[in-house]
Amino acid sequence: MTIKNKWIIALVAIGVIGFIIVEGMVNPKLKAEQAEYEAEQQYPMTHDFAALQKYQSPYMGDFSNLSHLNQALPLHDQLNGYQLYPETFTAQVNYSLDTSEMEAEDLEQILVYNATANFVLIDNLKQVVYQFEDTSHALSREAAQQWAGTELTLLQDPVQWDSVVRSKLEKPAKVQEAFSQIVDN
C-alpha cells in the first residue's frame, strides 16, 4: 500500500468519525437546546425579551412588524389573526383559545407581559385588545406606563425590562394587581 492510499484511508476514517460525532452528539445537543429555548419562550418569566429588539418601530401601522412581534411573544401558538384600528392607534390580537383552558393567573401574566412589550416596542400604539373565543381584554398604554412607573421607551433595555416588568410579575398577587390596573374593561 502506498503512502497516498494510506492518507486517503486516514482521511476517510477521520471524515466518518467526524460525521458520527456531529450527527450522533453535536446535532442532538443543539436540537435539545433549541427545544428548551422554544419552551422557555412560552412563559413571561423565561421569555427572551432581548430577541424582540428587532421589532422596535415608531408606527403601529407596520403590520408585518406588529405580527412578527406578537408571533415572538408568549401564547403565539394560539394566534388567530390581527385587526388594526389606525384612527385610535389600537391593535386587536385574536386568539383561538377559550380562556377557561388556562389558569387565570397565567393568562393575566401573559397579557400584561405581551401588552407591555407591544407598548414598549411600538411607539404610537395606544391600546391592545386581546380577543379570545369567549372574552376580550383591552389594555392601554397609559395604564401600562402608570403601572410600570417609568417611561415605557426606557424599558427597551433588557436589563431595565427585567428589573421593572419581570420583577412586578413574579408573585401572583402582583400579577393580579398589574392586570387590574392595566386592563380597561
Tab-separated table of C-alpha atoms in Angstrom:
chain	number	residue	atom	x	y	z
A	1	MET	CA	0.000	0.000	0.000
A	2	THR	CA	1.403	3.357	-0.967
A	3	ILE	CA	1.620	6.398	1.258
A	4	LYS	CA	-1.012	8.086	-0.905
A	5	ASN	CA	-3.507	5.262	-0.244
A	6	LYS	CA	-2.760	5.370	3.498
A	7	TRP	CA	-3.523	9.101	3.518
A	8	ILE	CA	-6.784	8.544	1.673
A	9	ILE	CA	-7.840	5.827	4.128
A	10	ALA	CA	-6.876	8.032	7.101
A	11	LEU	CA	-8.813	10.988	5.730
A	12	VAL	CA	-11.892	8.846	5.040
A	13	ALA	CA	-11.684	7.410	8.586
A	14	ILE	CA	-11.398	10.929	10.051
A	15	GLY	CA	-14.375	12.022	7.939
A	16	VAL	CA	-16.501	9.081	9.077
A	17	ILE	CA	-15.566	9.635	12.720
A	18	GLY	CA	-16.305	13.361	12.379
A	19	PHE	CA	-19.649	12.619	10.761
A	20	ILE	CA	-20.575	10.223	13.571
A	21	ILE	CA	-19.612	12.787	16.215
A	22	VAL	CA	-21.562	15.600	14.553
A	23	GLU	CA	-24.674	13.568	13.796
A	24	GLY	CA	-24.601	11.467	16.952
A	25	MET	CA	-23.639	14.029	19.574
A	26	VAL	CA	-23.481	17.652	18.413
A	27	ASN	CA	-26.726	17.906	16.413
A	28	PRO	CA	-28.905	16.181	19.047
A	29	LYS	CA	-27.473	18.515	21.697
A	30	LEU	CA	-28.217	21.571	19.533
A	31	LYS	CA	-31.751	20.342	18.864
A	32	ALA	CA	-32.341	19.794	22.585
A	33	GLU	CA	-31.070	23.283	23.379
A	34	GLN	CA	-33.332	24.768	20.689
A	35	ALA	CA	-36.337	22.863	22.018
A	36	GLU	CA	-35.590	24.098	25.541
A	37	TYR	CA	-35.276	27.686	24.299
A	38	GLU	CA	-38.602	27.404	22.438
A	39	ALA	CA	-40.288	26.060	25.576
A	40	GLU	CA	-38.922	28.983	27.606
A	41	GLN	CA	-40.484	31.427	25.133
A	42	GLN	CA	-43.958	30.322	26.209
A	43	TYR	CA	-43.670	31.898	29.677
A	44	PRO	CA	-43.140	35.557	30.568
A	45	MET	CA	-40.635	34.838	33.322
A	46	THR	CA	-38.295	32.928	30.971
A	47	HIS	CA	-39.068	34.719	27.704
A	48	ASP	CA	-36.081	36.259	25.877
A	49	PHE	CA	-37.042	39.938	25.699
A	50	ALA	CA	-33.731	40.871	24.046
A	51	ALA	CA	-34.768	38.859	20.970
A	52	LEU	CA	-37.674	41.275	20.462
A	53	GLN	CA	-35.479	44.338	19.915
A	54	LYS	CA	-35.561	43.903	16.148
A	55	TYR	CA	-39.308	44.610	16.212
A	56	GLN	CA	-38.979	48.116	17.660
A	57	SER	CA	-40.936	50.519	15.469
A	58	PRO	CA	-42.314	54.027	15.746
A	59	TYR	CA	-45.546	53.017	13.953
A	60	MET	CA	-48.255	50.516	14.827
A	61	GLY	CA	-49.353	50.544	11.182
A	62	ASP	CA	-46.343	48.433	10.225
A	63	PHE	CA	-48.470	45.288	10.133
A	64	SER	CA	-45.617	42.929	9.326
A	65	ASN	CA	-43.605	44.195	12.284
A	66	LEU	CA	-46.582	44.001	14.650
A	67	SER	CA	-47.422	40.455	13.605
A	68	HIS	CA	-43.819	39.271	13.898
A	69	LEU	CA	-43.543	40.854	17.338
A	70	ASN	CA	-46.640	39.048	18.587
A	71	GLN	CA	-45.508	35.784	16.988
A	72	ALA	CA	-42.394	36.030	19.164
A	73	LEU	CA	-44.314	36.566	22.429
A	74	PRO	CA	-45.839	34.004	24.799
A	75	LEU	CA	-49.120	32.470	23.618
A	76	HIS	CA	-48.008	32.819	19.981
A	77	ASP	CA	-49.070	29.272	19.196
A	78	GLN	CA	-52.723	30.291	19.730
A	79	LEU	CA	-52.668	33.385	17.470
A	80	ASN	CA	-55.571	33.696	15.067
A	81	GLY	CA	-55.003	36.980	13.242
A	82	TYR	CA	-54.935	40.714	13.838
A	83	GLN	CA	-57.020	43.784	13.205
A	84	LEU	CA	-55.582	47.292	13.225
A	85	TYR	CA	-57.598	50.409	14.016
A	86	PRO	CA	-55.310	53.265	12.946
A	87	GLU	CA	-57.778	56.015	13.842
A	88	THR	CA	-57.495	55.060	17.540
A	89	PHE	CA	-53.983	53.543	17.372
A	90	THR	CA	-55.391	50.212	18.526
A	91	ALA	CA	-54.265	46.708	17.623
A	92	GLN	CA	-56.584	43.764	18.132
A	93	VAL	CA	-54.811	40.444	18.586
A	94	ASN	CA	-57.087	37.435	18.083
A	95	TYR	CA	-56.514	34.077	19.744
A	96	SER	CA	-58.137	30.730	19.049
A	97	LEU	CA	-58.326	29.934	22.738
A	98	ASP	CA	-61.073	29.767	25.300
A	99	THR	CA	-59.731	31.480	28.429
A	100	SER	CA	-61.177	28.721	30.630
A	101	GLU	CA	-58.473	26.439	29.153
A	102	MET	CA	-55.791	28.360	31.095
A	103	GLU	CA	-55.182	29.284	34.686
A	104	ALA	CA	-56.398	32.864	35.199
A	105	GLU	CA	-53.110	33.918	36.800
A	106	ASP	CA	-51.053	32.577	33.885
A	107	LEU	CA	-53.300	34.276	31.348
A	108	GLU	CA	-53.160	37.596	33.206
A	109	GLN	CA	-49.377	37.410	33.481
A	110	ILE	CA	-49.038	36.706	29.756
A	111	LEU	CA	-51.427	39.502	28.769
A	112	VAL	CA	-49.657	42.095	30.920
A	113	TYR	CA	-46.275	40.933	29.612
A	114	ASN	CA	-47.374	40.893	25.959
A	115	ALA	CA	-49.194	44.219	26.091
A	116	THR	CA	-46.292	45.933	27.839
A	117	ALA	CA	-43.879	44.528	25.243
A	118	ASN	CA	-46.117	45.876	22.469
A	119	PHE	CA	-46.248	49.332	24.079
A	120	VAL	CA	-42.506	49.393	24.747
A	121	LEU	CA	-41.551	48.392	21.210
A	122	ILE	CA	-44.238	50.180	19.167
A	123	ASP	CA	-44.089	53.876	19.928
A	124	ASN	CA	-47.519	55.098	18.817
A	125	LEU	CA	-49.603	52.104	19.902
A	126	LYS	CA	-52.205	53.356	22.405
A	127	GLN	CA	-54.254	50.231	23.093
A	128	VAL	CA	-54.088	46.474	22.588
A	129	VAL	CA	-57.249	44.385	22.579
A	130	TYR	CA	-56.786	40.667	23.138
A	131	GLN	CA	-59.759	38.863	21.636
A	132	PHE	CA	-60.348	35.288	22.785
A	133	GLU	CA	-63.140	32.916	21.818
A	134	ASP	CA	-65.096	33.697	24.976
A	135	THR	CA	-63.951	37.170	26.047
A	136	SER	CA	-61.741	40.125	25.276
A	137	HIS	CA	-59.384	42.320	27.292
A	138	ALA	CA	-58.303	45.829	26.365
A	139	LEU	CA	-55.026	47.115	27.767
A	140	SER	CA	-53.913	50.730	27.409
A	141	ARG	CA	-50.513	52.375	27.082
A	142	GLU	CA	-51.372	54.991	29.698
A	143	ALA	CA	-52.279	52.408	32.309
A	144	ALA	CA	-49.221	50.287	31.463
A	145	GLN	CA	-46.945	53.285	31.852
A	146	GLN	CA	-48.558	54.191	35.153
A	147	TRP	CA	-48.176	50.598	36.343
A	148	ALA	CA	-44.532	50.451	35.240
A	149	GLY	CA	-43.810	53.750	36.949
A	150	THR	CA	-41.460	54.870	34.182
A	151	GLU	CA	-41.423	55.997	30.581
A	152	LEU	CA	-42.046	52.862	28.519
A	153	THR	CA	-39.293	53.624	25.987
A	154	LEU	CA	-36.757	53.235	28.824
A	155	LEU	CA	-37.827	49.599	29.118
A	156	GLN	CA	-36.381	48.769	25.695
A	157	ASP	CA	-33.164	47.927	27.520
A	158	PRO	CA	-33.433	44.244	28.577
A	159	VAL	CA	-31.876	44.970	31.978
A	160	GLN	CA	-34.453	47.683	32.668
A	161	TRP	CA	-37.194	45.392	31.352
A	162	ASP	CA	-36.208	42.669	33.787
A	163	SER	CA	-35.910	44.995	36.775
A	164	VAL	CA	-39.262	46.698	36.165
A	165	VAL	CA	-41.593	44.340	34.298
A	166	ARG	CA	-40.439	40.869	35.266
A	167	SER	CA	-39.898	41.816	38.902
A	168	LYS	CA	-43.503	43.060	39.072
A	169	LEU	CA	-44.826	39.825	37.567
A	170	GLU	CA	-43.032	37.365	39.843
A	171	LYS	CA	-45.680	37.000	42.529
A	172	PRO	CA	-49.323	36.020	41.963
A	173	ALA	CA	-50.629	38.973	43.983
A	174	LYS	CA	-48.583	41.396	41.901
A	175	VAL	CA	-49.854	39.807	38.677
A	176	GLN	CA	-53.478	40.282	39.760
A	177	GLU	CA	-52.744	43.866	40.784
A	178	ALA	CA	-50.991	44.612	37.481
A	179	PHE	CA	-53.798	43.084	35.446
A	180	SER	CA	-56.489	45.029	37.267
A	181	GLN	CA	-54.514	48.282	36.817
A	182	ILE	CA	-53.778	47.889	33.105
A	183	VAL	CA	-56.996	46.327	31.763
A	184	ASP	CA	-59.539	48.905	30.580
A	185	ASN	CA	-62.584	46.629	30.751
